[in-house]
Short mmCIF file of N, CA, C and O in Angstrom, two decimals:
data_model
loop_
_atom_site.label_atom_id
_atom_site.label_comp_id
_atom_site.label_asym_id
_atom_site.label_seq_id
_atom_site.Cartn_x
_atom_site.Cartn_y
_atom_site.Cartn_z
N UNK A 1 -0.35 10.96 55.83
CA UNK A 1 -0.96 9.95 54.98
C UNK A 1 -0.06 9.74 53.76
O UNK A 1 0.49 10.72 53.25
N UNK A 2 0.11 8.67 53.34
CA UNK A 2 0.94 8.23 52.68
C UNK A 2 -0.03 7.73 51.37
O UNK A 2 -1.17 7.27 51.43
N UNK A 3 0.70 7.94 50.31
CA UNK A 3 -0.02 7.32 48.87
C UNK A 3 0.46 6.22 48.13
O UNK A 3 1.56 6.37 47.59
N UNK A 4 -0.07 5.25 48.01
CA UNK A 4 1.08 3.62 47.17
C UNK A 4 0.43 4.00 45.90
O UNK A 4 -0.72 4.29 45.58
N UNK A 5 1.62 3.89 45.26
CA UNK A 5 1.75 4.03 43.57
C UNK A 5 1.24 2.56 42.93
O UNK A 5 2.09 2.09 42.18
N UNK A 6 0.28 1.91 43.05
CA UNK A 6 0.09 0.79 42.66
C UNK A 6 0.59 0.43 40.97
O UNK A 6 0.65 1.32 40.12
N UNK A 7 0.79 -0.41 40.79
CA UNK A 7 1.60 -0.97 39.19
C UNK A 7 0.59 -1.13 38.19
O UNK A 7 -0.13 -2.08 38.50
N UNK A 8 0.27 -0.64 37.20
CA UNK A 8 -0.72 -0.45 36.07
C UNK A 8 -0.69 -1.72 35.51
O UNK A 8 0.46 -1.92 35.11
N UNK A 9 -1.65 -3.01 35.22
CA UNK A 9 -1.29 -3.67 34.72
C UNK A 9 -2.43 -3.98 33.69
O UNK A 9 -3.54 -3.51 33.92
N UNK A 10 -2.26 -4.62 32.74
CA UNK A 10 -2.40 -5.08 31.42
C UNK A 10 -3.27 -6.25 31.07
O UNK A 10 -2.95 -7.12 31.88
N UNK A 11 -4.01 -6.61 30.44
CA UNK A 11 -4.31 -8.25 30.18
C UNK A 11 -3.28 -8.39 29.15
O UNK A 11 -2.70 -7.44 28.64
N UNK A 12 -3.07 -9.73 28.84
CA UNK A 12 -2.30 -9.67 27.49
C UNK A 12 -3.07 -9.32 25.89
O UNK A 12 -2.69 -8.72 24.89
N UNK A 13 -4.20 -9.99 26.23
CA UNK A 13 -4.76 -9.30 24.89
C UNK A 13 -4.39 -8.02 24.43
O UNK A 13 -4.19 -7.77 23.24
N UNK A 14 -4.27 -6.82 25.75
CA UNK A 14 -4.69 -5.39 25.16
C UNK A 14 -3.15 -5.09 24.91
O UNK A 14 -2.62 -4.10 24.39
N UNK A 15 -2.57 -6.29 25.47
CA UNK A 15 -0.44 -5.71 25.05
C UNK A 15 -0.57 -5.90 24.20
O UNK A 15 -0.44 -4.88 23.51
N UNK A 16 -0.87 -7.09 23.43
CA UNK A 16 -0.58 -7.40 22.24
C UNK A 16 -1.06 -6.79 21.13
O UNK A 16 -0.55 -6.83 20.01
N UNK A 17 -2.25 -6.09 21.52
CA UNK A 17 -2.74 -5.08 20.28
C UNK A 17 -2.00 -4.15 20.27
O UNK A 17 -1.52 -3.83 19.18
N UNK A 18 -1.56 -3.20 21.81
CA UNK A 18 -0.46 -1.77 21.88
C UNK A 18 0.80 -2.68 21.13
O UNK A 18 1.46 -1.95 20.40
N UNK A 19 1.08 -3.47 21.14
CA UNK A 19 2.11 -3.67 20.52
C UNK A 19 2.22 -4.57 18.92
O UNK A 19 3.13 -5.16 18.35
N UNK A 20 0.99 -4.33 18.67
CA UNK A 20 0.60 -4.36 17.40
C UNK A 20 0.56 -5.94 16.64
O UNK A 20 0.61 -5.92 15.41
N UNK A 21 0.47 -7.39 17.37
CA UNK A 21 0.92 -8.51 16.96
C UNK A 21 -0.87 -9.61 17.48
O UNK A 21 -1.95 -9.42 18.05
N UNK A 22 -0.41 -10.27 17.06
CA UNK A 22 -1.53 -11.79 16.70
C UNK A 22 -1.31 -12.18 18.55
O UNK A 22 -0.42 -12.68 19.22
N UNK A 23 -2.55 -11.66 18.79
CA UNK A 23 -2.12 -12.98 20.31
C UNK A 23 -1.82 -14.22 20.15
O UNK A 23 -1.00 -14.76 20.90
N UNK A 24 -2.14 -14.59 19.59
CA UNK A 24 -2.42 -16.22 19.70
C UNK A 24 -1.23 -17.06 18.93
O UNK A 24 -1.11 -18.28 18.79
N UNK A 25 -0.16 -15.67 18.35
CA UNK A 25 1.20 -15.88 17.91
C UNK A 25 2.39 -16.34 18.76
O UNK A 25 3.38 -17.04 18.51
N UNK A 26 1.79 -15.51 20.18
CA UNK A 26 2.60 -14.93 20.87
C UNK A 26 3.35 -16.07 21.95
O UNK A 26 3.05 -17.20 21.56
N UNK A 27 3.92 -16.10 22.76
CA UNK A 27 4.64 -17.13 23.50
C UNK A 27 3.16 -16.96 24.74
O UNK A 27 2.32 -16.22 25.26
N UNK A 28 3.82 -18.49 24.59
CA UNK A 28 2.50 -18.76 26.30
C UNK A 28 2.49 -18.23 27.44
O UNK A 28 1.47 -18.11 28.12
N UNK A 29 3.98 -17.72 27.89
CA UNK A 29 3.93 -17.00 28.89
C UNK A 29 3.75 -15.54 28.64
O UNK A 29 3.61 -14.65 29.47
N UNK A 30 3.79 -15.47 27.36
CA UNK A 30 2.77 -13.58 27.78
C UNK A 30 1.80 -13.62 27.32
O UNK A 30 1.19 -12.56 27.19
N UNK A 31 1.14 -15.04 26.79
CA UNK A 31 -0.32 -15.36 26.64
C UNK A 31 -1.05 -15.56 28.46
O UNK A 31 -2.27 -15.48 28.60
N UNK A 32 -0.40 -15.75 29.33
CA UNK A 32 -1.08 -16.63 30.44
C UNK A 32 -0.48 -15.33 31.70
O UNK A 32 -0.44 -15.77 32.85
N UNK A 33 -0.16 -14.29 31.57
CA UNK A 33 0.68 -13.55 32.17
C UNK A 33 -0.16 -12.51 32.08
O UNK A 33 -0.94 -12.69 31.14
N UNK A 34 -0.47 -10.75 33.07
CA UNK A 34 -0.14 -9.73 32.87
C UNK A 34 0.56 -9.13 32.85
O UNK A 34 1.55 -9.42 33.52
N UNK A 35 0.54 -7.64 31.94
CA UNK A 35 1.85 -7.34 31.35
C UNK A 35 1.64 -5.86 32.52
O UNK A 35 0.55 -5.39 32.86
N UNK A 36 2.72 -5.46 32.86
CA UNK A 36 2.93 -3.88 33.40
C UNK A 36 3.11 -3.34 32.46
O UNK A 36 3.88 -3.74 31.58
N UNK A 37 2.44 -2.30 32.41
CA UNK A 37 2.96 -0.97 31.65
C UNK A 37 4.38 -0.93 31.41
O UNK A 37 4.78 -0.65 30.28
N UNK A 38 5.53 -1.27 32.78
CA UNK A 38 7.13 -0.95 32.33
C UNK A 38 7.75 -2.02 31.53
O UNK A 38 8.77 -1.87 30.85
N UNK A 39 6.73 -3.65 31.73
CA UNK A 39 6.83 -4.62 30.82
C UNK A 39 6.59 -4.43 29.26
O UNK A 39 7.02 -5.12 28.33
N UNK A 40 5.59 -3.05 29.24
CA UNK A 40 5.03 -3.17 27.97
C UNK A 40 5.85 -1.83 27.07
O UNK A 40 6.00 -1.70 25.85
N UNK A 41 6.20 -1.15 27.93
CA UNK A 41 7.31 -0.25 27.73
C UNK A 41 8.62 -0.79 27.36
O UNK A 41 9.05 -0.41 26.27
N UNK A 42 9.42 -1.71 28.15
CA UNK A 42 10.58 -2.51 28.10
C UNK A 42 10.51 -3.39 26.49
O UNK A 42 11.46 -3.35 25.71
N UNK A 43 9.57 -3.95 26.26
CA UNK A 43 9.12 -4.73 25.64
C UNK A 43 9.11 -3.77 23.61
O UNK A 43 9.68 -4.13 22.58
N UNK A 44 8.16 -2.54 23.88
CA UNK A 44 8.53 -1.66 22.84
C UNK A 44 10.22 -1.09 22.24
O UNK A 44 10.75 -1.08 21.13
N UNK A 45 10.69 -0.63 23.79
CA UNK A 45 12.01 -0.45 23.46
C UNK A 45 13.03 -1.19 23.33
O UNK A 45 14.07 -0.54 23.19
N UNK A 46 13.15 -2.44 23.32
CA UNK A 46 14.46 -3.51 23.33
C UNK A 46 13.17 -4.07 22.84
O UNK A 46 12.24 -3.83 23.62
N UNK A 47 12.85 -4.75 21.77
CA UNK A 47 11.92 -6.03 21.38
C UNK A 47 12.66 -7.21 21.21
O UNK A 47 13.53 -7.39 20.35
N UNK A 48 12.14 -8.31 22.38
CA UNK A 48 12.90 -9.45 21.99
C UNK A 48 12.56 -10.12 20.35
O UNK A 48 11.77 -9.75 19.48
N UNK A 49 13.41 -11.12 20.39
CA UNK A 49 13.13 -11.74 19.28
C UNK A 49 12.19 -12.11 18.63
O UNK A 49 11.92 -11.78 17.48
N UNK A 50 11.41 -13.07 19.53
CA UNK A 50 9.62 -13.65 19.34
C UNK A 50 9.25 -12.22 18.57
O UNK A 50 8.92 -12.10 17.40
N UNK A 51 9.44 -11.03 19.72
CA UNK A 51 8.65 -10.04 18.89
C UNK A 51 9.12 -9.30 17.55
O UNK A 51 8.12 -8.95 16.92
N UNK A 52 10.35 -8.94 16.91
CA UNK A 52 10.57 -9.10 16.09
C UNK A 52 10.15 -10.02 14.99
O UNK A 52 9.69 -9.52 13.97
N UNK A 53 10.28 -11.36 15.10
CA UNK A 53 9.70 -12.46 13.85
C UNK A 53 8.06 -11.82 13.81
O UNK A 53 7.36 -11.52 12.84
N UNK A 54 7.86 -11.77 14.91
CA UNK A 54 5.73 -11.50 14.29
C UNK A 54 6.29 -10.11 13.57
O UNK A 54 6.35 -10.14 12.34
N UNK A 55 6.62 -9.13 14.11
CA UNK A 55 6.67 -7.53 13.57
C UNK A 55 6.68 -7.91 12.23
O UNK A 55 5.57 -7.79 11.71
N UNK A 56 7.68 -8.38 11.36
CA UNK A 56 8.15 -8.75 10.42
C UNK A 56 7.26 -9.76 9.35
O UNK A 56 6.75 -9.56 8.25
N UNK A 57 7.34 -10.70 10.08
CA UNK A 57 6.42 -11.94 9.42
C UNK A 57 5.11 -12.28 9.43
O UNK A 57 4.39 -12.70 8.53
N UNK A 58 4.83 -11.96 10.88
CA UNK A 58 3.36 -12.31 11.38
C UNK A 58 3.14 -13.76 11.57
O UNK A 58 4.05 -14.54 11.32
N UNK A 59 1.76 -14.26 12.09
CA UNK A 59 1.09 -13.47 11.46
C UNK A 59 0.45 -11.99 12.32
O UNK A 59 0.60 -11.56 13.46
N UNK A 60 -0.15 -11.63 11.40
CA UNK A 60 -0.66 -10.18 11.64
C UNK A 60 -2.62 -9.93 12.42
O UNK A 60 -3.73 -10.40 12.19
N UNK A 61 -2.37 -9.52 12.79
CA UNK A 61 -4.19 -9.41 13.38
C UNK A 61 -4.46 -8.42 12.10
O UNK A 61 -3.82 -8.11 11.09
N UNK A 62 -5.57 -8.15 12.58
CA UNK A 62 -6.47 -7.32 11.24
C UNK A 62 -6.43 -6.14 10.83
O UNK A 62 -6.75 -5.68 9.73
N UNK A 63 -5.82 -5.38 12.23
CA UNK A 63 -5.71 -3.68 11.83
C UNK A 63 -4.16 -3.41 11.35
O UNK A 63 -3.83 -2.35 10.81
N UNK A 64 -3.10 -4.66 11.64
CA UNK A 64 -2.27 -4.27 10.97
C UNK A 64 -2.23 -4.71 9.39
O UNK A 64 -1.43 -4.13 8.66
N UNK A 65 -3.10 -5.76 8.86
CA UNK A 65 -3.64 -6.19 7.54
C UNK A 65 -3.81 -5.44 6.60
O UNK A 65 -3.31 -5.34 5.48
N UNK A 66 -4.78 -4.76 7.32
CA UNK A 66 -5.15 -3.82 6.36
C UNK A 66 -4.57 -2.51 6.25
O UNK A 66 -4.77 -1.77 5.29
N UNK A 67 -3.84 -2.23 7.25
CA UNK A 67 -2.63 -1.38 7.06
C UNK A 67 -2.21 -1.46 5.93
O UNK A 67 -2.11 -0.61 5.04
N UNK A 68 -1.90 -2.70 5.98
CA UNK A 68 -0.28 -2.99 4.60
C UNK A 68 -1.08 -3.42 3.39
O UNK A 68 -0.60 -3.67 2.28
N UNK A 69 -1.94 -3.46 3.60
CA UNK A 69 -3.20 -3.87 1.74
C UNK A 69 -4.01 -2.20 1.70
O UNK A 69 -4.58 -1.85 0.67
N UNK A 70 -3.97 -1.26 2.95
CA UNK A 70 -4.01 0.09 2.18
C UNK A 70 -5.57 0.19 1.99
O UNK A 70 -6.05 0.78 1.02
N UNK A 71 -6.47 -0.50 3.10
CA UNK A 71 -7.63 -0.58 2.88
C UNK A 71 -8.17 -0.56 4.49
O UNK A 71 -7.30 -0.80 5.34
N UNK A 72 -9.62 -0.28 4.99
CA UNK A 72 -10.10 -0.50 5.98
C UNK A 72 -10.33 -1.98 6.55
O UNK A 72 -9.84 -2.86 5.84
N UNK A 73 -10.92 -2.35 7.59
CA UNK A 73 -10.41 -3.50 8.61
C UNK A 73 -12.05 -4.04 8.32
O UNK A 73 -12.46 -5.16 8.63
N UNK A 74 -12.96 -2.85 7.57
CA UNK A 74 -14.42 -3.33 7.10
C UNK A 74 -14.30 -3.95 5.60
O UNK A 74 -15.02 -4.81 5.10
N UNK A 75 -13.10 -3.22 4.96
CA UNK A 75 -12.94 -3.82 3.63
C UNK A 75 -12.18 -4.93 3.29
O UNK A 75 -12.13 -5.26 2.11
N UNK A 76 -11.23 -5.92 4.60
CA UNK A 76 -11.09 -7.07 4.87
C UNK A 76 -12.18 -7.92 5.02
O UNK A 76 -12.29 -9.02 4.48
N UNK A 77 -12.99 -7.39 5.79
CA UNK A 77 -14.32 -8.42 5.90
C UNK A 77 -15.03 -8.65 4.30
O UNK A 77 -15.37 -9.69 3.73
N UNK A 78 -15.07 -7.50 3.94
CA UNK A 78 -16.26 -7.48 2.83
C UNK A 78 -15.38 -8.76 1.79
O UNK A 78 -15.85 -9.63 1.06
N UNK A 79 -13.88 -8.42 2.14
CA UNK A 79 -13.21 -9.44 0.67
C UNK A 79 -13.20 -10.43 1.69
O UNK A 79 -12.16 -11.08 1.57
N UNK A 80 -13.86 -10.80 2.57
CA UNK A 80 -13.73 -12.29 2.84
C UNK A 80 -12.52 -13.04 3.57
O UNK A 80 -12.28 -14.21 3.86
N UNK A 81 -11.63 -11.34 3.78
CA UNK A 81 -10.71 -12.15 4.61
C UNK A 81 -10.72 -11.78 6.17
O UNK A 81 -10.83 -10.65 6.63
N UNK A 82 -10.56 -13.15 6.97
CA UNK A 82 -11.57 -13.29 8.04
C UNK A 82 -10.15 -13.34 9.05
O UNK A 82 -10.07 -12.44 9.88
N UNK A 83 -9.04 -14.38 8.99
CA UNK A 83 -8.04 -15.17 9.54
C UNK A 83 -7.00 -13.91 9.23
O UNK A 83 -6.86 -13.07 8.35
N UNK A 84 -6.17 -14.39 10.81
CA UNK A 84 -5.03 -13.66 10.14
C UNK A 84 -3.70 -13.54 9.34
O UNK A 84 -3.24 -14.67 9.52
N UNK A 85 -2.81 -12.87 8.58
CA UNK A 85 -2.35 -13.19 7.54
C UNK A 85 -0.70 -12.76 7.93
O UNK A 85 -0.28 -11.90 8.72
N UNK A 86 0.00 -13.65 7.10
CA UNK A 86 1.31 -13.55 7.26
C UNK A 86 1.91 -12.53 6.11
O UNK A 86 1.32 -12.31 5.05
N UNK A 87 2.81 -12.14 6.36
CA UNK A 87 3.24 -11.18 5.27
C UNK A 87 3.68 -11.60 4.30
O UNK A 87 3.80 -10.85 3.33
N UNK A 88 4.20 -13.36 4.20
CA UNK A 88 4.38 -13.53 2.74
C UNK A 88 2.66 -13.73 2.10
O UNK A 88 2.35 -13.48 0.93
N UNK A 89 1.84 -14.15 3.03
CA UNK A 89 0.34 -13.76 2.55
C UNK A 89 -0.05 -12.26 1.82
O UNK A 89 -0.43 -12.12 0.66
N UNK A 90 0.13 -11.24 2.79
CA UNK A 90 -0.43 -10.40 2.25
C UNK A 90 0.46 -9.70 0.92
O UNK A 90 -0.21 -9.06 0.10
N UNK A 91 1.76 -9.78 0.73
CA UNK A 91 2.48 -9.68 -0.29
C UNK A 91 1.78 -10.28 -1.22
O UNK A 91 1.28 -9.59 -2.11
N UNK A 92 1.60 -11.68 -1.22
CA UNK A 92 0.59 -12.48 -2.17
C UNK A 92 -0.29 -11.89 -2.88
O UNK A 92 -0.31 -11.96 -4.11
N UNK A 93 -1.36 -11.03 -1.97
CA UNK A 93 -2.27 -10.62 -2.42
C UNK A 93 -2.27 -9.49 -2.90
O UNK A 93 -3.24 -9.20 -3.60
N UNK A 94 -1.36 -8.61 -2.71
CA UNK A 94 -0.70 -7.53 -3.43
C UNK A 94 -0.49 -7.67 -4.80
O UNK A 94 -0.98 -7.03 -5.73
N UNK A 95 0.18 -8.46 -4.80
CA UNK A 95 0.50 -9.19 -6.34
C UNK A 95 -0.74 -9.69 -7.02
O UNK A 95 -1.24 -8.97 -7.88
N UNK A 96 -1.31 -10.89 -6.71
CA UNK A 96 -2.81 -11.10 -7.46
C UNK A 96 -3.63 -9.73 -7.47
O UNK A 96 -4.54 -9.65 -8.28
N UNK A 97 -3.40 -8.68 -6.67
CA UNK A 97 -4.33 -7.35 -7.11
C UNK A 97 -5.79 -7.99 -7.15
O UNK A 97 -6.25 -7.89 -8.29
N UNK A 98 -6.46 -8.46 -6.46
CA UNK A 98 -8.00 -9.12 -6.73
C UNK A 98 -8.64 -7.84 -6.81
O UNK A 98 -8.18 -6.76 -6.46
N UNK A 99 -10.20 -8.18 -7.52
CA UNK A 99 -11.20 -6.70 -7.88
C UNK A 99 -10.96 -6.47 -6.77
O UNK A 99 -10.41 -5.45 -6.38
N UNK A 100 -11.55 -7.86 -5.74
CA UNK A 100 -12.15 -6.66 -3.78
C UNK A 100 -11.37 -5.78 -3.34
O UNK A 100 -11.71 -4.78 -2.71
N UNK A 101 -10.00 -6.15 -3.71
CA UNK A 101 -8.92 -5.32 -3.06
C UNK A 101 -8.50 -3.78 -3.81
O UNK A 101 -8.00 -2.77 -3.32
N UNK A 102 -8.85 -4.03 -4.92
CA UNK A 102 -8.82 -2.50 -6.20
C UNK A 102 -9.97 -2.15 -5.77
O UNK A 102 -9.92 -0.94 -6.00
N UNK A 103 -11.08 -2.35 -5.28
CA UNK A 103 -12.17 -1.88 -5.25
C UNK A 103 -12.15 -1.20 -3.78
O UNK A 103 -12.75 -0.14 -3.61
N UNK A 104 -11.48 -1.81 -2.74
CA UNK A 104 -11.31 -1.36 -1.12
C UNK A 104 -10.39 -0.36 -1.49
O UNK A 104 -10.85 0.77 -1.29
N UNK A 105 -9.03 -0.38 -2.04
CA UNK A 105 -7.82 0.18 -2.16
C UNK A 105 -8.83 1.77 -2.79
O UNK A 105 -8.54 2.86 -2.29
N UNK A 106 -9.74 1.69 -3.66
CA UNK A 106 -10.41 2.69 -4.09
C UNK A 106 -11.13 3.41 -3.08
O UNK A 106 -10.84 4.56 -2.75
N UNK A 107 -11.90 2.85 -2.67
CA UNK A 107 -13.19 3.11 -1.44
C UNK A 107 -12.17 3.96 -0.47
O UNK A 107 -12.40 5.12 -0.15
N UNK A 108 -11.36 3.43 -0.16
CA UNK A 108 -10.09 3.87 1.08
C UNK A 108 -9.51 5.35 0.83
O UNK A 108 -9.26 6.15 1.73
N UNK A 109 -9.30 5.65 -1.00
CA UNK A 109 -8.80 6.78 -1.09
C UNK A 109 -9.55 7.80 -1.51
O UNK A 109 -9.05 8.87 -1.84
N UNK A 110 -11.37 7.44 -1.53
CA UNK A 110 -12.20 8.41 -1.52
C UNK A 110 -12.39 8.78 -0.05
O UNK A 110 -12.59 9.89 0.43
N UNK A 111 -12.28 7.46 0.60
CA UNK A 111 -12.31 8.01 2.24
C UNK A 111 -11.45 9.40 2.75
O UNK A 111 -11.85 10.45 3.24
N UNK A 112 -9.87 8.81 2.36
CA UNK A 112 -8.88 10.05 2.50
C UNK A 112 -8.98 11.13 2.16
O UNK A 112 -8.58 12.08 2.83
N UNK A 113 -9.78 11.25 0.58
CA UNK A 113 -9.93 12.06 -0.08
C UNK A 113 -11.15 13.04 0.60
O UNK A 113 -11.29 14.23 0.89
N UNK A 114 -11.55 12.42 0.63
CA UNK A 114 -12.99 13.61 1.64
C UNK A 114 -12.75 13.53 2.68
O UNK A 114 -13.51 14.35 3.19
N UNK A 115 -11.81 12.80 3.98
CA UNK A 115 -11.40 13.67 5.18
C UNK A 115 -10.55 14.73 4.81
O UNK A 115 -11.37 15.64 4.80
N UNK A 116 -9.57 15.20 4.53
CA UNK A 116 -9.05 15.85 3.35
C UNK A 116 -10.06 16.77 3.33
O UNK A 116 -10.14 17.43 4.36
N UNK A 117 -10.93 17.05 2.39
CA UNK A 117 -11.83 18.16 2.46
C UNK A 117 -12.68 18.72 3.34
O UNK A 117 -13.34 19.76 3.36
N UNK A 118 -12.52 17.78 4.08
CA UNK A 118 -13.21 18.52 5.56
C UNK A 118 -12.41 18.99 6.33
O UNK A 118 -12.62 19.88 7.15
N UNK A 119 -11.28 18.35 6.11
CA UNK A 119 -10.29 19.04 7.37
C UNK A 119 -9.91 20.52 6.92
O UNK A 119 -9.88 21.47 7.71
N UNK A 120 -9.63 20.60 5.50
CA UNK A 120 -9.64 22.21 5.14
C UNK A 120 -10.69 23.06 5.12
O UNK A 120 -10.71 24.24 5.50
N UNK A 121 -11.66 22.35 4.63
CA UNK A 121 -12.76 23.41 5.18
C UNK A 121 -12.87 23.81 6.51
O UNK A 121 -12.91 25.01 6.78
N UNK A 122 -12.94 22.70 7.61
CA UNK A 122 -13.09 23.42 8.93
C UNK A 122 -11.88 24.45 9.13
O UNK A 122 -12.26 25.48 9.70
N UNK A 123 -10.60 24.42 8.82
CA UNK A 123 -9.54 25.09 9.04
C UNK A 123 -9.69 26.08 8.00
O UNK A 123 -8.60 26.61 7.86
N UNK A 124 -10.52 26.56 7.22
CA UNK A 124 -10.98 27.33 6.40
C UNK A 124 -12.21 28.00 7.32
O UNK A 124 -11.95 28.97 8.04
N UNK A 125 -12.93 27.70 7.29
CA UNK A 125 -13.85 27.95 8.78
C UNK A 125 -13.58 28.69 9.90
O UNK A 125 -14.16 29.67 10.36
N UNK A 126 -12.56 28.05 10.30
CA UNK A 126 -11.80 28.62 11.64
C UNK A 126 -11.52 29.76 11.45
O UNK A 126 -11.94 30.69 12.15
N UNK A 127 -10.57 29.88 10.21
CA UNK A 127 -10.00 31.11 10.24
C UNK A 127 -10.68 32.02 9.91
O UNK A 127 -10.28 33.16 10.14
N UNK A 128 -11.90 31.81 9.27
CA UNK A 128 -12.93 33.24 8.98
C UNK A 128 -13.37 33.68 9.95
O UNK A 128 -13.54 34.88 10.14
N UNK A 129 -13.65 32.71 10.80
CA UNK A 129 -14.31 32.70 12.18
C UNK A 129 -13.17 33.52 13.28
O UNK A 129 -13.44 34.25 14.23
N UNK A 130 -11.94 33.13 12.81
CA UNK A 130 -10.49 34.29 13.93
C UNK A 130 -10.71 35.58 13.30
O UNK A 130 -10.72 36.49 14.13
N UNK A 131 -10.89 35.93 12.18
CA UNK A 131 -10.94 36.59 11.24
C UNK A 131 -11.97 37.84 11.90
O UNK A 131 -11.68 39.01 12.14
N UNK A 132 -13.08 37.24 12.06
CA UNK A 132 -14.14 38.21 12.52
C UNK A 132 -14.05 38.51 14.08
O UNK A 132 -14.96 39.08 14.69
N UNK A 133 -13.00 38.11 14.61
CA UNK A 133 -13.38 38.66 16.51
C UNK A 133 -11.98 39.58 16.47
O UNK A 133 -11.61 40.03 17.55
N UNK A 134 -11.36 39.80 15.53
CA UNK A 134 -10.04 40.22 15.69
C UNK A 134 -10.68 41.92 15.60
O UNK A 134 -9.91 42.87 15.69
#
């Protein structure tokens, strides 16, 4: 009995998120196309051009947005920004510094700040816990 390695394939939506860009940026034929895994592989390691200009410029979908404004993808919504943004956009808004965004940029580093304390405590935890079977 013999086994076929069938080819893993992709919608384009879910490439375009692994590869971090705006579908609706993207060229029509890898809008209207599935992608293989070695397409989506090939594609990471040699990035054509198209994909370069979005990497760079965008525009950007939402989780890389808020990446680069340093805030959650809930604290885009709350400031109202809905669409997605180009990087001379979000530079923009870097610069104007708006409250929502000092106020997310805040919210974000109490977030960090208390995963952060949980992660040492449990690893504080742990080790009392190795501590006692030894």
């Amino acid at each position: 009995m013999t086994s076929h390695q069938t080819t893993q394939t992709m919608k384009p939506a879910t490439a375009a998120k692994k590869l971090g860009v705006y579908l609706e940026a993207t060229p029509a034929e890898f809008q209207e196309g599935v992608i293989s895994r070695a397409e989506l592989n090939a594609l990471q390691a040699n990035p054509p051009a198209w994909l370069e200009e979005l990497r760079s410029n965008g525009p950007h979908p939402r989780p890389v947005v808020a990446a680069k404004l340093g805030i959650s993808i809930a604290g885009l919504a709350r400031g109202s920004v809905t669409e997605p943004l180009t990087t001379e956009q979000i530079e923009a808004l870097k610069n104007d510094n708006p409250e929502w965004l000092q106020k997310e940029r805040a919210i974000q580093a109490e977030v960090r700040k208390e995963g952060a304390r949980i992660k040492k405590r449990n690893a504080e935890r742990a080790a009392r816990s190795g501590d006692r079977r030894s």
